[in-house]
Amino acid sequence: MRKLVVGNWKMNGVTSDLAEIAAIGDMAINYSRVESALCLPATLISRACDITKSIPIGGQDCHLQQSGAHTGCVSAAMLADAGASLTIVGHSERRAAQHEQDGDILAKAEAAHNAGLKVIICVGETLAERDAGNALHVVLGQVAGSLPQDISGDWLSVAYEPVWAIGTGRIPEMADVKEMHSAIRSALVDRYGAIGNGVRILYGGSMNGDNAAELLAIENVDGGLIGGASLSRAKFEPILAAAEAFGE
Ligand code: PEP
């Protein structure tokens, strides 16, 4: 399958950044053997969709209800209405700061799917969990608890993002990435059968133009979720270029 490379702009981006988003779209269409997307702050989604059709635009979270008395929240239906075609759910920054549990994330993923969005569910261990030898146990527990029972229809990806690698410039040993992605694949196939082989497993955590080729070459690394290095065309392009080399 073609690699999927998704930018996560987090809480970055205002009107003056729309030109950079358009530049990223203009760049991305040159990489036809890669699937790419940009997950933006909700406030920019509609305008980003107006200025570029060259890269899918997504959100970074959604509420598990489609509407109602939830002050300050954004539903999946609202993301779709603004033009989004995908959303991230369960990012570790939300798991930590908003105390989101696996069950919340599962419900959000189903809400997003019901609103017609593709979904990236994030999982990943903390440094303390890895140091204690619990990384596999923690991550496979998140996979079991956060993924819906019915994932048929090619709408779901899983992003393995070690919490300690996000925004730190540190990445795991390649062997550890290989072990984790292989374990996630096995869990998906055990639970979903052949459908589990079609779920993309992205790696996220300090991926950049220097390390992308090596990370993307690992078996079962089907793409990347990129934070800091997705904020400019100059930093994002080398990652798409690295992914393009694996495309059919
Ligand atoms: C992320 O936030 O999903 C992420 C991977 O960030 P960074 O690439 O900056 O580590």
PDB file of C-alpha atoms and ligand atoms in Angstrom:
ATOM      1  CA  MET A   1       0.000   0.000   0.000  1.00  0.00           C
ATOM      2  CA  ARG A   2       1.114   3.571  -0.602  1.00  0.00           C
ATOM      3  CA  LYS A   3       2.596   5.358   2.394  1.00  0.00           C
ATOM      4  CA  LEU A   4       0.363   7.860   4.199  1.00  0.00           C
ATOM      5  CA  VAL A   5       2.131  10.987   5.475  1.00  0.00           C
ATOM      6  CA  VAL A   6       0.024  13.263   7.668  1.00  0.00           C
ATOM      7  CA  GLY A   7       0.981  16.595   9.169  1.00  0.00           C
ATOM      8  CA  ASN A   8      -0.349  17.502  12.612  1.00  0.00           C
ATOM      9  CA  TRP A   9      -0.189  21.264  13.076  1.00  0.00           C
ATOM     10  CA  LYS A  10      -1.365  21.047  16.709  1.00  0.00           C
ATOM     11  CA  MET A  11      -2.251  24.504  18.119  1.00  0.00           C
ATOM     12  CA  ASN A  12      -0.346  26.335  15.404  1.00  0.00           C
ATOM     13  CA  GLY A  13      -1.690  28.286  12.490  1.00  0.00           C
ATOM     14  CA  VAL A  14      -3.527  31.553  11.868  1.00  0.00           C
ATOM     15  CA  THR A  15      -4.679  33.404   8.766  1.00  0.00           C
ATOM     16  CA  SER A  16      -1.162  34.401   7.789  1.00  0.00           C
ATOM     17  CA  ASP A  17      -0.207  30.703   7.570  1.00  0.00           C
ATOM     18  CA  LEU A  18      -2.715  29.946   4.816  1.00  0.00           C
ATOM     19  CA  ALA A  19      -0.081  30.758   2.196  1.00  0.00           C
ATOM     20  CA  GLU A  20       2.194  28.066   3.659  1.00  0.00           C
ATOM     21  CA  ILE A  21      -0.679  25.585   3.633  1.00  0.00           C
ATOM     22  CA  ALA A  22      -1.276  26.372  -0.037  1.00  0.00           C
ATOM     23  CA  ALA A  23       2.456  25.919  -0.699  1.00  0.00           C
ATOM     24  CA  ILE A  24       2.353  22.514   1.010  1.00  0.00           C
ATOM     25  CA  GLY A  25      -0.592  21.537  -1.191  1.00  0.00           C
ATOM     26  CA  ASP A  26       1.251  22.672  -4.325  1.00  0.00           C
ATOM     27  CA  MET A  27       4.217  20.586  -3.222  1.00  0.00           C
ATOM     28  CA  ALA A  28       2.206  17.488  -2.280  1.00  0.00           C
ATOM     29  CA  ILE A  29       0.671  16.986  -5.727  1.00  0.00           C
ATOM     30  CA  ASN A  30       4.185  16.326  -7.041  1.00  0.00           C
ATOM     31  CA  TYR A  31       4.310  13.150  -4.932  1.00  0.00           C
ATOM     32  CA  SER A  32       1.645  11.052  -6.581  1.00  0.00           C
ATOM     33  CA  ARG A  33       2.810   7.771  -5.056  1.00  0.00           C
ATOM     34  CA  VAL A  34       2.216   9.049  -1.516  1.00  0.00           C
ATOM     35  CA  GLU A  35      -1.046   9.819   0.247  1.00  0.00           C
ATOM     36  CA  SER A  36      -0.733  12.951   2.341  1.00  0.00           C
ATOM     37  CA  ALA A  37      -2.936  15.143   4.499  1.00  0.00           C
ATOM     38  CA  LEU A  38      -2.714  18.096   6.875  1.00  0.00           C
ATOM     39  CA  CYS A  39      -4.559  18.069  10.207  1.00  0.00           C
ATOM     40  CA  LEU A  40      -5.134  21.701  11.148  1.00  0.00           C
ATOM     41  CA  PRO A  41      -6.704  23.698  13.965  1.00  0.00           C
ATOM     42  CA  ALA A  42     -10.475  23.683  13.479  1.00  0.00           C
ATOM     43  CA  THR A  43     -10.443  27.438  12.884  1.00  0.00           C
ATOM     44  CA  LEU A  44      -8.410  27.004   9.687  1.00  0.00           C
ATOM     45  CA  ILE A  45     -10.086  23.979   8.110  1.00  0.00           C
ATOM     46  CA  SER A  46     -12.693  25.753   6.029  1.00  0.00           C
ATOM     47  CA  ARG A  47     -10.317  28.398   4.724  1.00  0.00           C
ATOM     48  CA  ALA A  48      -7.601  25.830   4.015  1.00  0.00           C
ATOM     49  CA  CYS A  49     -10.103  23.814   1.978  1.00  0.00           C
ATOM     50  CA  ASP A  50     -10.944  26.982   0.035  1.00  0.00           C
ATOM     51  CA  ILE A  51      -7.345  27.771  -0.844  1.00  0.00           C
ATOM     52  CA  THR A  52      -6.103  24.286  -1.738  1.00  0.00           C
ATOM     53  CA  LYS A  53      -7.679  21.180  -3.213  1.00  0.00           C
ATOM     54  CA  SER A  54      -4.271  19.533  -3.538  1.00  0.00           C
ATOM     55  CA  ILE A  55      -4.013  17.999  -0.088  1.00  0.00           C
ATOM     56  CA  PRO A  56      -6.773  16.567   2.116  1.00  0.00           C
ATOM     57  CA  ILE A  57      -7.441  18.640   5.226  1.00  0.00           C
ATOM     58  CA  GLY A  58      -8.298  17.111   8.587  1.00  0.00           C
ATOM     59  CA  GLY A  59      -8.993  17.894  12.220  1.00  0.00           C
ATOM     60  CA  GLN A  60      -7.038  16.879  15.307  1.00  0.00           C
ATOM     61  CA  ASP A  61      -9.866  15.687  17.564  1.00  0.00           C
ATOM     62  CA  CYS A  62     -13.658  15.565  17.654  1.00  0.00           C
ATOM     63  CA  HIS A  63     -16.387  15.210  20.230  1.00  0.00           C
ATOM     64  CA  LEU A  64     -18.083  11.843  20.521  1.00  0.00           C
ATOM     65  CA  GLN A  65     -21.520  13.432  20.016  1.00  0.00           C
ATOM     66  CA  GLN A  66     -22.451  15.059  16.696  1.00  0.00           C
ATOM     67  CA  SER A  67     -24.154  18.064  18.364  1.00  0.00           C
ATOM     68  CA  GLY A  68     -25.487  19.233  21.697  1.00  0.00           C
ATOM     69  CA  ALA A  69     -24.670  21.073  24.905  1.00  0.00           C
ATOM     70  CA  HIS A  70     -20.886  20.730  24.892  1.00  0.00           C
ATOM     71  CA  THR A  71     -19.497  24.247  25.157  1.00  0.00           C
ATOM     72  CA  GLY A  72     -16.255  24.746  23.295  1.00  0.00           C
ATOM     73  CA  CYS A  73     -16.229  21.350  21.599  1.00  0.00           C
ATOM     74  CA  VAL A  74     -16.190  20.550  17.892  1.00  0.00           C
ATOM     75  CA  SER A  75     -18.039  17.527  16.518  1.00  0.00           C
ATOM     76  CA  ALA A  76     -17.015  15.270  13.661  1.00  0.00           C
ATOM     77  CA  ALA A  77     -20.053  16.472  11.726  1.00  0.00           C
ATOM     78  CA  MET A  78     -18.770  20.035  12.123  1.00  0.00           C
ATOM     79  CA  LEU A  79     -15.310  19.037  10.887  1.00  0.00           C
ATOM     80  CA  ALA A  80     -16.885  17.372   7.862  1.00  0.00           C
ATOM     81  CA  ASP A  81     -19.100  20.399   7.278  1.00  0.00           C
ATOM     82  CA  ALA A  82     -16.003  22.622   7.304  1.00  0.00           C
ATOM     83  CA  GLY A  83     -14.443  20.452   4.595  1.00  0.00           C
ATOM     84  CA  ALA A  84     -12.342  17.993   6.575  1.00  0.00           C
ATOM     85  CA  SER A  85     -12.009  14.474   5.237  1.00  0.00           C
ATOM     86  CA  LEU A  86     -10.172  12.969   8.198  1.00  0.00           C
ATOM     87  CA  THR A  87      -9.350  13.499  11.828  1.00  0.00           C
ATOM     88  CA  ILE A  88      -6.835  12.370  14.422  1.00  0.00           C
ATOM     89  CA  VAL A  89      -8.242  11.029  17.701  1.00  0.00           C
ATOM     90  CA  GLY A  90      -6.486   9.943  20.869  1.00  0.00           C
ATOM     91  CA  HIS A  91      -3.292  11.929  20.421  1.00  0.00           C
ATOM     92  CA  SER A  92      -1.118  11.471  23.518  1.00  0.00           C
ATOM     93  CA  GLU A  93      -1.281  15.211  24.219  1.00  0.00           C
ATOM     94  CA  ARG A  94      -5.051  14.811  24.590  1.00  0.00           C
ATOM     95  CA  ARG A  95      -4.809  11.515  26.446  1.00  0.00           C
ATOM     96  CA  ALA A  96      -2.548  13.295  28.964  1.00  0.00           C
ATOM     97  CA  ALA A  97      -3.967  16.825  29.202  1.00  0.00           C
ATOM     98  CA  GLN A  98      -7.660  16.038  28.659  1.00  0.00           C
ATOM     99  CA  HIS A  99      -7.513  12.674  30.456  1.00  0.00           C
ATOM    100  CA  GLU A 100      -8.990  10.872  27.475  1.00  0.00           C
ATOM    101  CA  GLN A 101      -9.426   7.152  28.028  1.00  0.00           C
ATOM    102  CA  ASP A 102      -9.451   4.359  25.464  1.00  0.00           C
ATOM    103  CA  GLY A 103     -13.258   4.181  25.585  1.00  0.00           C
ATOM    104  CA  ASP A 104     -13.578   7.902  24.805  1.00  0.00           C
ATOM    105  CA  ILE A 105     -11.243   7.500  21.872  1.00  0.00           C
ATOM    106  CA  LEU A 106     -13.169   4.512  20.534  1.00  0.00           C
ATOM    107  CA  ALA A 107     -16.406   6.531  20.702  1.00  0.00           C
ATOM    108  CA  LYS A 108     -14.761   9.494  18.959  1.00  0.00           C
ATOM    109  CA  ALA A 109     -13.429   7.228  16.217  1.00  0.00           C
ATOM    110  CA  GLU A 110     -16.917   5.833  15.624  1.00  0.00           C
ATOM    111  CA  ALA A 111     -18.414   9.334  15.647  1.00  0.00           C
ATOM    112  CA  ALA A 112     -15.854  10.483  13.090  1.00  0.00           C
ATOM    113  CA  HIS A 113     -16.492   7.457  10.893  1.00  0.00           C
ATOM    114  CA  ASN A 114     -20.250   8.029  11.112  1.00  0.00           C
ATOM    115  CA  ALA A 115     -19.648  11.613   9.941  1.00  0.00           C
ATOM    116  CA  GLY A 116     -17.798  10.303   6.887  1.00  0.00           C
ATOM    117  CA  LEU A 117     -14.264  11.047   8.057  1.00  0.00           C
ATOM    118  CA  LYS A 118     -11.193   8.851   7.852  1.00  0.00           C
ATOM    119  CA  VAL A 119      -9.640   8.398  11.277  1.00  0.00           C
ATOM    120  CA  ILE A 120      -6.158   8.113  12.737  1.00  0.00           C
ATOM    121  CA  ILE A 121      -6.158   6.616  16.244  1.00  0.00           C
ATOM    122  CA  CYS A 122      -2.958   7.371  18.173  1.00  0.00           C
ATOM    123  CA  VAL A 123      -1.329   5.024  20.670  1.00  0.00           C
ATOM    124  CA  GLY A 124       2.030   5.149  22.431  1.00  0.00           C
ATOM    125  CA  GLU A 125       3.878   4.536  25.663  1.00  0.00           C
ATOM    126  CA  THR A 126       5.526   7.021  28.026  1.00  0.00           C
ATOM    127  CA  LEU A 127       9.238   6.854  28.761  1.00  0.00           C
ATOM    128  CA  ALA A 128       8.553   5.444  32.227  1.00  0.00           C
ATOM    129  CA  GLU A 129       6.445   2.689  30.683  1.00  0.00           C
ATOM    130  CA  ARG A 130       9.180   1.836  28.182  1.00  0.00           C
ATOM    131  CA  ASP A 131      11.893   1.917  30.829  1.00  0.00           C
ATOM    132  CA  ALA A 132       9.809  -0.438  32.974  1.00  0.00           C
ATOM    133  CA  GLY A 133       9.601  -2.885  30.061  1.00  0.00           C
ATOM    134  CA  ASN A 134       5.882  -2.287  29.606  1.00  0.00           C
ATOM    135  CA  ALA A 135       5.814  -0.611  26.180  1.00  0.00           C
ATOM    136  CA  LEU A 136       4.280  -3.527  24.290  1.00  0.00           C
ATOM    137  CA  HIS A 137       1.736  -4.231  27.014  1.00  0.00           C
ATOM    138  CA  VAL A 138       0.649  -0.578  27.197  1.00  0.00           C
ATOM    139  CA  VAL A 139       0.418  -0.011  23.461  1.00  0.00           C
ATOM    140  CA  LEU A 140      -1.378  -3.268  22.696  1.00  0.00           C
ATOM    141  CA  GLY A 141      -3.796  -2.444  25.507  1.00  0.00           C
ATOM    142  CA  GLN A 142      -4.501   0.927  23.876  1.00  0.00           C
ATOM    143  CA  VAL A 143      -4.993  -0.768  20.506  1.00  0.00           C
ATOM    144  CA  ALA A 144      -7.430  -3.247  22.038  1.00  0.00           C
ATOM    145  CA  GLY A 145      -9.333  -0.557  23.944  1.00  0.00           C
ATOM    146  CA  SER A 146      -9.401   2.296  21.404  1.00  0.00           C
ATOM    147  CA  LEU A 147     -10.308   0.528  18.177  1.00  0.00           C
ATOM    148  CA  PRO A 148     -13.955  -0.093  17.258  1.00  0.00           C
ATOM    149  CA  GLN A 149     -15.275  -3.582  16.611  1.00  0.00           C
ATOM    150  CA  ASP A 150     -16.176  -2.831  12.992  1.00  0.00           C
ATOM    151  CA  ILE A 151     -13.333  -1.299  10.999  1.00  0.00           C
ATOM    152  CA  SER A 152     -14.309  -2.524   7.563  1.00  0.00           C
ATOM    153  CA  GLY A 153     -14.208  -0.007   4.728  1.00  0.00           C
ATOM    154  CA  ASP A 154     -10.663   1.318   4.738  1.00  0.00           C
ATOM    155  CA  TRP A 155     -11.269   4.317   6.992  1.00  0.00           C
ATOM    156  CA  LEU A 156      -8.938   3.622   9.893  1.00  0.00           C
ATOM    157  CA  SER A 157      -5.207   4.055  10.483  1.00  0.00           C
ATOM    158  CA  VAL A 158      -3.300   3.562  13.711  1.00  0.00           C
ATOM    159  CA  ALA A 159      -0.386   5.870  14.630  1.00  0.00           C
ATOM    160  CA  TYR A 160       2.242   4.484  16.967  1.00  0.00           C
ATOM    161  CA  GLU A 161       3.723   7.521  18.689  1.00  0.00           C
ATOM    162  CA  PRO A 162       6.036   6.924  21.640  1.00  0.00           C
ATOM    163  CA  VAL A 163       5.175   9.850  23.922  1.00  0.00           C
ATOM    164  CA  TRP A 164       8.838  10.495  24.718  1.00  0.00           C
ATOM    165  CA  ALA A 165       9.670  10.877  21.021  1.00  0.00           C
ATOM    166  CA  ILE A 166       7.056  13.555  20.306  1.00  0.00           C
ATOM    167  CA  GLY A 167       8.625  16.959  19.836  1.00  0.00           C
ATOM    168  CA  THR A 168      11.867  15.901  21.509  1.00  0.00           C
ATOM    169  CA  GLY A 169      14.137  15.104  18.571  1.00  0.00           C
ATOM    170  CA  ARG A 170      14.569  11.584  19.981  1.00  0.00           C
ATOM    171  CA  ILE A 171      13.411   8.503  18.130  1.00  0.00           C
ATOM    172  CA  PRO A 172      13.380   4.866  19.228  1.00  0.00           C
ATOM    173  CA  GLU A 173      15.879   2.312  18.024  1.00  0.00           C
ATOM    174  CA  MET A 174      14.801   1.051  14.617  1.00  0.00           C
ATOM    175  CA  ALA A 175      14.545  -2.456  16.073  1.00  0.00           C
ATOM    176  CA  ASP A 176      12.086  -1.181  18.673  1.00  0.00           C
ATOM    177  CA  VAL A 177       9.943   0.469  15.984  1.00  0.00           C
ATOM    178  CA  LYS A 178      10.001  -2.776  14.022  1.00  0.00           C
ATOM    179  CA  GLU A 179       9.023  -4.816  17.071  1.00  0.00           C
ATOM    180  CA  MET A 180       6.152  -2.495  17.999  1.00  0.00           C
ATOM    181  CA  HIS A 181       4.716  -2.206  14.491  1.00  0.00           C
ATOM    182  CA  SER A 182       4.929  -5.955  14.040  1.00  0.00           C
ATOM    183  CA  ALA A 183       3.135  -6.507  17.357  1.00  0.00           C
ATOM    184  CA  ILE A 184       0.396  -4.031  16.383  1.00  0.00           C
ATOM    185  CA  ARG A 185      -0.018  -5.762  13.011  1.00  0.00           C
ATOM    186  CA  SER A 186      -0.354  -9.148  14.711  1.00  0.00           C
ATOM    187  CA  ALA A 187      -2.945  -7.739  17.102  1.00  0.00           C
ATOM    188  CA  LEU A 188      -4.919  -6.283  14.201  1.00  0.00           C
ATOM    189  CA  VAL A 189      -4.864  -9.531  12.238  1.00  0.00           C
ATOM    190  CA  ASP A 190      -5.753 -11.591  15.308  1.00  0.00           C
ATOM    191  CA  ARG A 191      -8.777  -9.404  15.938  1.00  0.00           C
ATOM    192  CA  TYR A 192      -9.958  -8.451  12.449  1.00  0.00           C
ATOM    193  CA  GLY A 193      -8.548 -11.141  10.190  1.00  0.00           C
ATOM    194  CA  ALA A 194      -7.513 -10.069   6.677  1.00  0.00           C
ATOM    195  CA  ILE A 195      -8.909  -6.554   7.235  1.00  0.00           C
ATOM    196  CA  GLY A 196      -6.167  -6.063   9.827  1.00  0.00           C
ATOM    197  CA  ASN A 197      -3.552  -6.362   7.103  1.00  0.00           C
ATOM    198  CA  GLY A 198      -5.062  -3.379   5.305  1.00  0.00           C
ATOM    199  CA  VAL A 199      -4.912  -0.970   8.253  1.00  0.00           C
ATOM    200  CA  ARG A 200      -2.051   1.460   7.909  1.00  0.00           C
ATOM    201  CA  ILE A 201       0.229   1.701  10.947  1.00  0.00           C
ATOM    202  CA  LEU A 202       1.932   5.097  10.971  1.00  0.00           C
ATOM    203  CA  TYR A 203       4.989   5.995  13.015  1.00  0.00           C
ATOM    204  CA  GLY A 204       5.007   9.384  14.757  1.00  0.00           C
ATOM    205  CA  GLY A 205       7.555  11.130  16.974  1.00  0.00           C
ATOM    206  CA  SER A 206      10.287  13.444  15.686  1.00  0.00           C
ATOM    207  CA  MET A 207      10.130  12.123  12.138  1.00  0.00           C
ATOM    208  CA  ASN A 208      11.953  14.500   9.818  1.00  0.00           C
ATOM    209  CA  GLY A 209      13.720  14.683   6.486  1.00  0.00           C
ATOM    210  CA  ASP A 210      16.842  13.082   7.930  1.00  0.00           C
ATOM    211  CA  ASN A 211      15.288   9.992   9.484  1.00  0.00           C
ATOM    212  CA  ALA A 212      12.146   9.442   7.368  1.00  0.00           C
ATOM    213  CA  ALA A 213      13.675   7.115   4.789  1.00  0.00           C
ATOM    214  CA  GLU A 214      15.052   4.785   7.449  1.00  0.00           C
ATOM    215  CA  LEU A 215      11.831   4.758   9.477  1.00  0.00           C
ATOM    216  CA  LEU A 216       9.591   4.292   6.441  1.00  0.00           C
ATOM    217  CA  ALA A 217      11.687   1.346   5.252  1.00  0.00           C
ATOM    218  CA  ILE A 218      10.772  -0.669   8.352  1.00  0.00           C
ATOM    219  CA  GLU A 219       8.276  -3.456   7.762  1.00  0.00           C
ATOM    220  CA  ASN A 220       4.752  -2.433   8.810  1.00  0.00           C
ATOM    221  CA  VAL A 221       5.634   1.264   8.941  1.00  0.00           C
ATOM    222  CA  ASP A 222       3.004   2.392   6.455  1.00  0.00           C
ATOM    223  CA  GLY A 223       3.538   6.111   6.815  1.00  0.00           C
ATOM    224  CA  GLY A 224       4.158   8.875   9.302  1.00  0.00           C
ATOM    225  CA  LEU A 225       2.353  11.326  11.543  1.00  0.00           C
ATOM    226  CA  ILE A 226       4.459  14.462  11.613  1.00  0.00           C
ATOM    227  CA  GLY A 227       4.272  17.392  14.012  1.00  0.00           C
ATOM    228  CA  GLY A 228       7.011  20.021  13.897  1.00  0.00           C
ATOM    229  CA  ALA A 229       8.370  19.008  10.504  1.00  0.00           C
ATOM    230  CA  SER A 230       4.968  19.476   8.854  1.00  0.00           C
ATOM    231  CA  LEU A 231       4.734  23.187   9.616  1.00  0.00           C
ATOM    232  CA  SER A 232       6.566  24.321   6.513  1.00  0.00           C
ATOM    233  CA  ARG A 233       6.859  23.119   2.948  1.00  0.00           C
ATOM    234  CA  ALA A 234      10.648  23.122   3.312  1.00  0.00           C
ATOM    235  CA  LYS A 235      10.603  20.624   6.192  1.00  0.00           C
ATOM    236  CA  PHE A 236       7.640  18.536   5.040  1.00  0.00           C
ATOM    237  CA  GLU A 237       8.759  17.972   1.456  1.00  0.00           C
ATOM    238  CA  PRO A 238      11.780  15.723   2.240  1.00  0.00           C
ATOM    239  CA  ILE A 239       9.457  13.391   4.178  1.00  0.00           C
ATOM    240  CA  LEU A 240       7.078  13.096   1.241  1.00  0.00           C
ATOM    241  CA  ALA A 241      10.059  12.583  -1.049  1.00  0.00           C
ATOM    242  CA  ALA A 242      11.292   9.752   1.183  1.00  0.00           C
ATOM    243  CA  ALA A 243       7.823   8.172   1.192  1.00  0.00           C
ATOM    244  CA  GLU A 244       7.483   8.522  -2.576  1.00  0.00           C
ATOM    245  CA  ALA A 245      10.403   6.152  -3.068  1.00  0.00           C
ATOM    246  CA  PHE A 246       8.310   3.336  -1.544  1.00  0.00           C
ATOM    247  CA  GLY A 247       5.200   4.045  -3.613  1.00  0.00           C
ATOM    248  CA  GLU A 248       3.879   1.904  -6.411  1.00  0.00           C
TER     249      GLU A 248
HETATM  250  C1  PEP B   1       2.856  14.521  16.795  1.00  0.00           C
HETATM  251  O1  PEP B   1       2.502  15.457  17.479  1.00  0.00           O
HETATM  252  O2  PEP B   1       2.000  13.694  16.414  1.00  0.00           O
HETATM  253  C2  PEP B   1       4.260  14.405  16.433  1.00  0.00           C
HETATM  254  C3  PEP B   1       4.665  13.292  15.912  1.00  0.00           C
HETATM  255  O3  PEP B   1       5.049  15.498  16.691  1.00  0.00           O
HETATM  256  P1  PEP B   1       6.598  15.682  16.275  1.00  0.00           P
HETATM  257  O4  PEP B   1       6.746  15.182  14.872  1.00  0.00           O
HETATM  258  O5  PEP B   1       6.858  17.125  16.417  1.00  0.00           O
HETATM  259  O6  PEP B   1       7.397  14.834  17.218  1.00  0.00           O
END
